[in-house]
PDB file of C-alpha atoms in Angstrom:
ATOM      1  CA  ALA A 230      -6.939  10.206  34.198  1.00 74.00           C
ATOM      2  CA  GLN A 231      -9.141  10.779  31.194  1.00 83.00           C
ATOM      3  CA  SER A 232     -12.781  11.810  31.125  1.00 90.00           C
ATOM      4  CA  VAL A 233     -15.482  12.862  28.680  1.00 94.00           C
ATOM      5  CA  THR A 234     -18.391  15.233  29.141  1.00 96.00           C
ATOM      6  CA  GLN A 235     -21.262  15.265  26.678  1.00 96.00           C
ATOM      7  CA  LEU A 236     -23.470  18.321  27.054  1.00 93.00           C
ATOM      8  CA  GLY A 237     -27.135  17.447  26.710  1.00 92.00           C
ATOM      9  CA  SER A 238     -28.427  13.959  27.315  1.00 94.00           C
ATOM     10  CA  HIS A 239     -31.162  14.554  24.742  1.00 96.00           C
ATOM     11  CA  VAL A 240     -31.102  16.723  21.620  1.00 97.00           C
ATOM     12  CA  SER A 241     -34.017  17.241  19.229  1.00 97.00           C
ATOM     13  CA  VAL A 242     -33.666  18.682  15.738  1.00 97.00           C
ATOM     14  CA  SER A 243     -35.972  19.033  12.778  1.00 97.00           C
ATOM     15  CA  GLU A 244     -35.345  16.983   9.678  1.00 97.00           C
ATOM     16  CA  GLY A 245     -32.977  18.953   7.450  1.00 97.00           C
ATOM     17  CA  ALA A 246     -31.605  21.051  10.307  1.00 98.00           C
ATOM     18  CA  LEU A 247     -28.030  21.182  11.550  1.00 97.00           C
ATOM     19  CA  VAL A 248     -26.996  18.516  14.048  1.00 98.00           C
ATOM     20  CA  LEU A 249     -24.526  19.588  16.743  1.00 98.00           C
ATOM     21  CA  LEU A 250     -23.598  17.205  19.548  1.00 98.00           C
ATOM     22  CA  ARG A 251     -21.094  18.516  22.054  1.00 97.00           C
ATOM     23  CA  CYS A 252     -18.171  16.678  23.596  1.00 97.00           C
ATOM     24  CA  ASN A 253     -15.425  17.944  25.876  1.00 96.00           C
ATOM     25  CA  TYR A 254     -12.601  15.785  27.131  1.00 94.00           C
ATOM     26  CA  SER A 255      -9.778  15.812  29.601  1.00 90.00           C
ATOM     27  CA  SER A 256      -6.604  13.876  29.099  1.00 82.00           C
ATOM     28  CA  SER A 257      -3.117  14.006  30.532  1.00 76.00           C
ATOM     29  CA  VAL A 258      -1.548  13.046  27.199  1.00 77.00           C
ATOM     30  CA  PRO A 259      -2.495  13.768  23.577  1.00 77.00           C
ATOM     31  CA  PRO A 260      -5.717  11.856  23.161  1.00 84.00           C
ATOM     32  CA  TYR A 261      -7.344   9.727  20.568  1.00 88.00           C
ATOM     33  CA  LEU A 262     -11.006  10.702  20.231  1.00 91.00           C
ATOM     34  CA  PHE A 263     -13.952   8.805  18.850  1.00 94.00           C
ATOM     35  CA  TRP A 264     -17.648   9.112  18.163  1.00 97.00           C
ATOM     36  CA  TYR A 265     -19.795   5.997  18.216  1.00 96.00           C
ATOM     37  CA  VAL A 266     -23.467   5.639  17.319  1.00 96.00           C
ATOM     38  CA  GLN A 267     -25.846   3.134  18.881  1.00 95.00           C
ATOM     39  CA  TYR A 268     -29.182   2.319  17.306  1.00 93.00           C
ATOM     40  CA  PRO A 269     -31.849   0.712  19.495  1.00 88.00           C
ATOM     41  CA  ASN A 270     -30.968  -2.801  20.594  1.00 83.00           C
ATOM     42  CA  GLN A 271     -27.714  -2.773  18.676  1.00 86.00           C
ATOM     43  CA  GLY A 272     -24.013  -2.499  19.446  1.00 89.00           C
ATOM     44  CA  LEU A 273     -21.846   0.559  19.063  1.00 93.00           C
ATOM     45  CA  GLN A 274     -20.756   1.491  15.564  1.00 93.00           C
ATOM     46  CA  LEU A 275     -17.722   3.660  14.938  1.00 93.00           C
ATOM     47  CA  LEU A 276     -18.698   6.951  13.273  1.00 96.00           C
ATOM     48  CA  LEU A 277     -15.311   8.613  13.122  1.00 94.00           C
ATOM     49  CA  LYS A 278     -11.975   8.889  14.887  1.00 91.00           C
ATOM     50  CA  TYR A 279      -9.266  11.438  15.556  1.00 90.00           C
ATOM     51  CA  THR A 280      -5.798   9.973  15.959  1.00 84.00           C
ATOM     52  CA  SER A 281      -3.555  13.066  15.748  1.00 77.00           C
ATOM     53  CA  ALA A 282      -3.700  13.593  12.013  1.00 76.00           C
ATOM     54  CA  ALA A 283      -6.067  16.168  10.463  1.00 84.00           C
ATOM     55  CA  THR A 284      -8.091  18.083  13.053  1.00 88.00           C
ATOM     56  CA  LEU A 285     -11.254  17.973  10.939  1.00 94.00           C
ATOM     57  CA  VAL A 286     -12.358  14.390  10.684  1.00 94.00           C
ATOM     58  CA  LYS A 287     -15.001  13.083   8.325  1.00 95.00           C
ATOM     59  CA  GLY A 288     -16.965   9.989   9.177  1.00 94.00           C
ATOM     60  CA  ILE A 289     -19.764   7.871   7.860  1.00 94.00           C
ATOM     61  CA  ASN A 290     -23.299   9.042   7.100  1.00 93.00           C
ATOM     62  CA  GLY A 291     -22.205  12.649   6.500  1.00 96.00           C
ATOM     63  CA  PHE A 292     -20.973  13.312  10.029  1.00 97.00           C
ATOM     64  CA  GLU A 293     -17.798  15.162  10.865  1.00 97.00           C
ATOM     65  CA  ALA A 294     -16.012  16.383  13.982  1.00 97.00           C
ATOM     66  CA  GLU A 295     -13.328  18.938  14.674  1.00 94.00           C
ATOM     67  CA  PHE A 296     -10.606  18.490  17.260  1.00 93.00           C
ATOM     68  CA  LYS A 297      -9.909  21.766  19.071  1.00 93.00           C
ATOM     69  CA  LYS A 298      -7.073  21.382  21.512  1.00 89.00           C
ATOM     70  CA  SER A 299      -7.437  24.885  22.975  1.00 91.00           C
ATOM     71  CA  GLU A 300     -11.074  24.170  23.844  1.00 92.00           C
ATOM     72  CA  THR A 301     -10.531  20.457  24.650  1.00 93.00           C
ATOM     73  CA  SER A 302     -13.522  19.783  22.449  1.00 95.00           C
ATOM     74  CA  PHE A 303     -14.511  17.296  19.779  1.00 96.00           C
ATOM     75  CA  HIS A 304     -18.028  18.281  18.722  1.00 97.00           C
ATOM     76  CA  LEU A 305     -19.943  16.196  16.188  1.00 98.00           C
ATOM     77  CA  THR A 306     -21.839  17.898  13.368  1.00 98.00           C
ATOM     78  CA  LYS A 307     -23.957  17.072  10.359  1.00 98.00           C
ATOM     79  CA  PRO A 308     -25.296  19.808   8.057  1.00 97.00           C
ATOM     80  CA  SER A 309     -28.711  18.266   7.482  1.00 97.00           C
ATOM     81  CA  ALA A 310     -30.410  15.781   9.790  1.00 97.00           C
ATOM     82  CA  HIS A 311     -32.175  12.747   8.411  1.00 96.00           C
ATOM     83  CA  MET A 312     -34.767  10.640  10.148  1.00 96.00           C
ATOM     84  CA  SER A 313     -32.355   7.710  10.092  1.00 95.00           C
ATOM     85  CA  ASP A 314     -29.920   9.686  12.284  1.00 97.00           C
ATOM     86  CA  ALA A 315     -32.142   9.176  15.320  1.00 97.00           C
ATOM     87  CA  ALA A 316     -29.966   7.180  17.718  1.00 97.00           C
ATOM     88  CA  GLU A 317     -27.733   7.567  20.751  1.00 97.00           C
ATOM     89  CA  TYR A 318     -24.262   9.016  20.208  1.00 98.00           C
ATOM     90  CA  PHE A 319     -21.269   8.427  22.431  1.00 97.00           C
ATOM     91  CA  CYS A 320     -18.045  10.387  22.536  1.00 96.00           C
ATOM     92  CA  ALA A 321     -15.007   8.498  23.804  1.00 94.00           C
ATOM     93  CA  VAL A 322     -11.381   9.252  24.608  1.00 91.00           C
ATOM     94  CA  SER A 323      -8.432   6.932  24.856  1.00 87.00           C
ATOM     95  CA  GLU A 324      -4.877   7.223  26.029  1.00 74.00           C
ATOM     96  CA  THR A 325      -2.048   4.826  25.505  1.00 62.00           C
ATOM     97  CA  GLY A 326      -1.467   2.651  28.509  1.00 54.00           C
ATOM     98  CA  ALA A 327       0.772  -0.378  28.396  1.00 52.00           C
ATOM     99  CA  GLY A 328       0.161  -0.405  24.677  1.00 59.00           C
ATOM    100  CA  SER A 329      -3.601  -0.469  24.811  1.00 63.00           C
ATOM    101  CA  TYR A 330      -6.139   2.190  24.017  1.00 73.00           C
ATOM    102  CA  GLN A 331      -8.733   1.919  26.749  1.00 81.00           C
ATOM    103  CA  LEU A 332     -11.852   3.862  25.950  1.00 88.00           C
ATOM    104  CA  THR A 333     -13.555   6.158  28.418  1.00 90.00           C
ATOM    105  CA  PHE A 334     -17.068   7.042  27.290  1.00 93.00           C
ATOM    106  CA  GLY A 335     -19.312   9.986  27.865  1.00 94.00           C
ATOM    107  CA  LYS A 336     -22.849   9.418  29.137  1.00 93.00           C
ATOM    108  CA  GLY A 337     -24.258   9.614  25.632  1.00 95.00           C
ATOM    109  CA  THR A 338     -26.609  11.991  23.812  1.00 97.00           C
ATOM    110  CA  LYS A 339     -29.877  10.719  22.415  1.00 97.00           C
ATOM    111  CA  LEU A 340     -30.704  12.437  19.140  1.00 97.00           C
ATOM    112  CA  SER A 341     -34.323  12.756  18.060  1.00 97.00           C
ATOM    113  CA  VAL A 342     -35.209  13.945  14.557  1.00 97.00           C
ATOM    114  CA  ILE A 343     -38.596  15.593  14.123  1.00 96.00           C
ATOM    115  CA  PRO A 344     -40.272  15.252  10.731  1.00 94.00           C
TER     116      PRO A 344
ATOM    117  CA  ASP B 254     -14.990 -10.425   8.313  1.00 68.00           C
ATOM    118  CA  ALA B 255     -18.126 -11.144  10.374  1.00 80.00           C
ATOM    119  CA  GLY B 256     -17.130  -8.728  13.095  1.00 93.00           C
ATOM    120  CA  VAL B 257     -17.202  -9.469  16.791  1.00 96.00           C
ATOM    121  CA  ILE B 258     -19.647 -12.288  17.521  1.00 96.00           C
ATOM    122  CA  GLN B 259     -21.422 -12.606  20.855  1.00 97.00           C
ATOM    123  CA  SER B 260     -23.731 -15.276  22.171  1.00 97.00           C
ATOM    124  CA  PRO B 261     -26.349 -15.488  23.382  1.00 97.00           C
ATOM    125  CA  ARG B 262     -27.952 -12.222  22.272  1.00 95.00           C
ATOM    126  CA  HIS B 263     -30.485 -12.412  25.071  1.00 96.00           C
ATOM    127  CA  GLU B 264     -30.319 -14.276  28.358  1.00 97.00           C
ATOM    128  CA  VAL B 265     -32.978 -14.444  31.054  1.00 98.00           C
ATOM    129  CA  THR B 266     -32.075 -16.276  34.225  1.00 97.00           C
ATOM    130  CA  GLU B 267     -33.089 -16.513  37.839  1.00 97.00           C
ATOM    131  CA  MET B 268     -31.128 -15.060  40.694  1.00 97.00           C
ATOM    132  CA  GLY B 269     -28.441 -17.438  41.912  1.00 97.00           C
ATOM    133  CA  GLN B 270     -27.892 -19.143  38.574  1.00 97.00           C
ATOM    134  CA  GLU B 271     -24.603 -19.185  36.712  1.00 97.00           C
ATOM    135  CA  VAL B 272     -24.447 -17.170  33.508  1.00 98.00           C
ATOM    136  CA  THR B 273     -21.809 -17.499  30.799  1.00 98.00           C
ATOM    137  CA  LEU B 274     -21.465 -14.961  28.013  1.00 98.00           C
ATOM    138  CA  ARG B 275     -19.366 -15.782  24.973  1.00 98.00           C
ATOM    139  CA  CYS B 276     -17.349 -13.775  22.494  1.00 98.00           C
ATOM    140  CA  LYS B 277     -15.525 -14.540  19.275  1.00 97.00           C
ATOM    141  CA  PRO B 278     -13.167 -11.671  18.438  1.00 97.00           C
ATOM    142  CA  ILE B 279     -12.186 -10.368  15.036  1.00 96.00           C
ATOM    143  CA  SER B 280      -9.256 -12.400  13.783  1.00 95.00           C
ATOM    144  CA  GLY B 281      -5.919 -10.658  14.234  1.00 93.00           C
ATOM    145  CA  HIS B 282      -7.078  -8.157  16.822  1.00 93.00           C
ATOM    146  CA  ASP B 283      -4.748  -8.365  19.795  1.00 90.00           C
ATOM    147  CA  TYR B 284      -6.865  -6.626  22.428  1.00 93.00           C
ATOM    148  CA  LEU B 285     -10.222  -7.825  23.749  1.00 95.00           C
ATOM    149  CA  PHE B 286     -12.458  -5.831  26.092  1.00 95.00           C
ATOM    150  CA  TRP B 287     -15.610  -6.607  28.050  1.00 97.00           C
ATOM    151  CA  TYR B 288     -17.916  -3.638  28.723  1.00 96.00           C
ATOM    152  CA  ARG B 289     -21.192  -3.367  30.590  1.00 96.00           C
ATOM    153  CA  GLN B 290     -23.923  -0.852  29.754  1.00 95.00           C
ATOM    154  CA  THR B 291     -26.670   0.213  32.154  1.00 94.00           C
ATOM    155  CA  MET B 292     -28.948   3.216  32.263  1.00 90.00           C
ATOM    156  CA  MET B 293     -27.525   4.317  35.593  1.00 90.00           C
ATOM    157  CA  ARG B 294     -23.807   3.895  34.965  1.00 90.00           C
ATOM    158  CA  GLY B 295     -23.484   4.075  31.192  1.00 90.00           C
ATOM    159  CA  LEU B 296     -20.658   2.119  29.550  1.00 92.00           C
ATOM    160  CA  GLU B 297     -18.134   0.625  31.947  1.00 92.00           C
ATOM    161  CA  LEU B 298     -14.983  -1.309  31.165  1.00 92.00           C
ATOM    162  CA  LEU B 299     -14.917  -4.555  33.117  1.00 96.00           C
ATOM    163  CA  ILE B 300     -11.705  -6.246  31.968  1.00 95.00           C
ATOM    164  CA  TYR B 301      -9.369  -6.391  29.009  1.00 94.00           C
ATOM    165  CA  PHE B 302      -6.916  -8.862  27.529  1.00 94.00           C
ATOM    166  CA  ASN B 303      -3.822  -8.479  25.403  1.00 92.00           C
ATOM    167  CA  ASN B 304      -2.790 -11.517  23.384  1.00 92.00           C
ATOM    168  CA  ASN B 305      -5.088 -13.664  25.562  1.00 94.00           C
ATOM    169  CA  VAL B 306      -3.539 -12.437  28.835  1.00 94.00           C
ATOM    170  CA  PRO B 307      -5.708 -10.469  31.302  1.00 94.00           C
ATOM    171  CA  ILE B 308      -4.162  -7.036  31.761  1.00 90.00           C
ATOM    172  CA  ASP B 309      -6.584  -5.058  33.889  1.00 89.00           C
ATOM    173  CA  ASP B 310      -9.600  -6.445  35.736  1.00 93.00           C
ATOM    174  CA  SER B 311     -10.071  -3.495  38.068  1.00 91.00           C
ATOM    175  CA  GLY B 312     -13.497  -2.835  36.570  1.00 92.00           C
ATOM    176  CA  MET B 313     -14.876  -6.244  37.493  1.00 94.00           C
ATOM    177  CA  PRO B 314     -17.483  -5.399  40.115  1.00 88.00           C
ATOM    178  CA  GLU B 315     -17.164  -8.403  42.398  1.00 87.00           C
ATOM    179  CA  ASP B 316     -15.630 -11.841  42.772  1.00 92.00           C
ATOM    180  CA  ARG B 317     -18.820 -13.223  41.290  1.00 96.00           C
ATOM    181  CA  PHE B 318     -17.517 -12.041  37.926  1.00 97.00           C
ATOM    182  CA  SER B 319     -14.732 -13.834  36.084  1.00 97.00           C
ATOM    183  CA  ALA B 320     -13.416 -13.730  32.520  1.00 98.00           C
ATOM    184  CA  LYS B 321     -11.177 -15.987  30.523  1.00 97.00           C
ATOM    185  CA  MET B 322      -9.563 -16.002  27.131  1.00 97.00           C
ATOM    186  CA  PRO B 323      -8.228 -19.512  26.533  1.00 96.00           C
ATOM    187  CA  ASN B 324      -7.163 -18.733  22.966  1.00 95.00           C
ATOM    188  CA  ALA B 325      -7.170 -15.944  20.402  1.00 94.00           C
ATOM    189  CA  SER B 326     -10.584 -16.985  19.081  1.00 94.00           C
ATOM    190  CA  PHE B 327     -12.697 -17.135  22.199  1.00 96.00           C
ATOM    191  CA  SER B 328     -13.458 -15.375  25.444  1.00 98.00           C
ATOM    192  CA  THR B 329     -16.044 -15.871  28.176  1.00 98.00           C
ATOM    193  CA  LEU B 330     -17.483 -13.705  30.922  1.00 98.00           C
ATOM    194  CA  LYS B 331     -19.040 -15.672  33.751  1.00 98.00           C
ATOM    195  CA  ILE B 332     -21.251 -14.504  36.585  1.00 97.00           C
ATOM    196  CA  GLN B 333     -21.758 -16.927  39.446  1.00 97.00           C
ATOM    197  CA  PRO B 334     -24.087 -16.519  41.253  1.00 96.00           C
ATOM    198  CA  SER B 335     -26.073 -13.948  39.288  1.00 97.00           C
ATOM    199  CA  GLU B 336     -28.085 -11.186  40.982  1.00 96.00           C
ATOM    200  CA  PRO B 337     -30.827  -8.859  39.670  1.00 97.00           C
ATOM    201  CA  ARG B 338     -28.424  -5.896  39.755  1.00 96.00           C
ATOM    202  CA  ASP B 339     -26.300  -7.672  37.132  1.00 97.00           C
ATOM    203  CA  SER B 340     -29.037  -7.036  34.572  1.00 97.00           C
ATOM    204  CA  ALA B 341     -27.409  -5.035  31.776  1.00 97.00           C
ATOM    205  CA  VAL B 342     -26.146  -5.255  28.229  1.00 96.00           C
ATOM    206  CA  TYR B 343     -22.683  -6.788  28.064  1.00 98.00           C
ATOM    207  CA  PHE B 344     -20.488  -5.912  25.109  1.00 97.00           C
ATOM    208  CA  CYS B 345     -17.379  -7.629  23.880  1.00 97.00           C
ATOM    209  CA  ALA B 346     -15.060  -5.447  21.814  1.00 96.00           C
ATOM    210  CA  THR B 347     -11.764  -5.968  20.057  1.00 94.00           C
ATOM    211  CA  GLN B 348      -9.097  -3.538  19.020  1.00 90.00           C
ATOM    212  CA  THR B 349      -6.417  -3.082  16.417  1.00 85.00           C
ATOM    213  CA  VAL B 350      -4.296  -0.034  15.587  1.00 81.00           C
ATOM    214  CA  GLY B 351      -5.988   1.911  18.368  1.00 78.00           C
ATOM    215  CA  VAL B 352      -9.546   1.453  17.058  1.00 84.00           C
ATOM    216  CA  THR B 353     -12.157  -0.533  18.984  1.00 89.00           C
ATOM    217  CA  TYR B 354     -14.919  -2.554  17.341  1.00 92.00           C
ATOM    218  CA  PHE B 355     -17.939  -3.673  19.313  1.00 94.00           C
ATOM    219  CA  GLY B 356     -20.058  -6.773  19.139  1.00 95.00           C
ATOM    220  CA  PRO B 357     -23.869  -6.596  19.171  1.00 94.00           C
ATOM    221  CA  GLY B 358     -24.048  -7.256  22.894  1.00 96.00           C
ATOM    222  CA  THR B 359     -25.794  -9.721  25.187  1.00 97.00           C
ATOM    223  CA  ARG B 360     -28.834  -8.414  27.023  1.00 96.00           C
ATOM    224  CA  LEU B 361     -28.893 -10.121  30.427  1.00 98.00           C
ATOM    225  CA  THR B 362     -31.958 -10.095  32.622  1.00 98.00           C
ATOM    226  CA  VAL B 363     -31.723 -11.626  36.083  1.00 98.00           C
ATOM    227  CA  THR B 364     -35.074 -12.098  37.809  1.00 97.00           C
TER     228      THR B 364
END
């Protein structure tokens, strides 16, 4: 069975500061890992994905994440926070199962950016 | 491509009424998922289809919930009868090459 743990349900950073959102996963097979962002009253938008290629993955809006197998982690970072980054971020893991890639989500981390 | 399309975007109904949520998937995507999002339980997978065939409905909470995919362009999630605890945001999502794309969701309020 697969699972995701996101440390910190709420993270606050100052504008221009480093953003670090933590995600740890468990999976019985090599996983695919994803970060999604959800703005208020909107659907989930794919930020980036790891699908067993390069371990450092770059996504949209300046975000990136590094897959660390030894730590079972996939933390999301951005060097400099912008006010528009305020949203909820979800880490997700998937395993192949009958050909599908069912996503299991973490509880989400709400990011606030302080001017 | 317009992405995954869901309708209605908002639905308010009274307890006991039938509710039907609709989804138009991205053309060519062979998997379709229905998720539910609540504050208490987060994002939960309800059911998914592969090439219009239901594969796993173990996440459907009760017999009051049913989902269909009559063709590759359309899917419905029906709740009959609805209850206040069904209030949530329901997302339809489709998948290709291992990547899932979400619709904007339907916010359901049952009073």
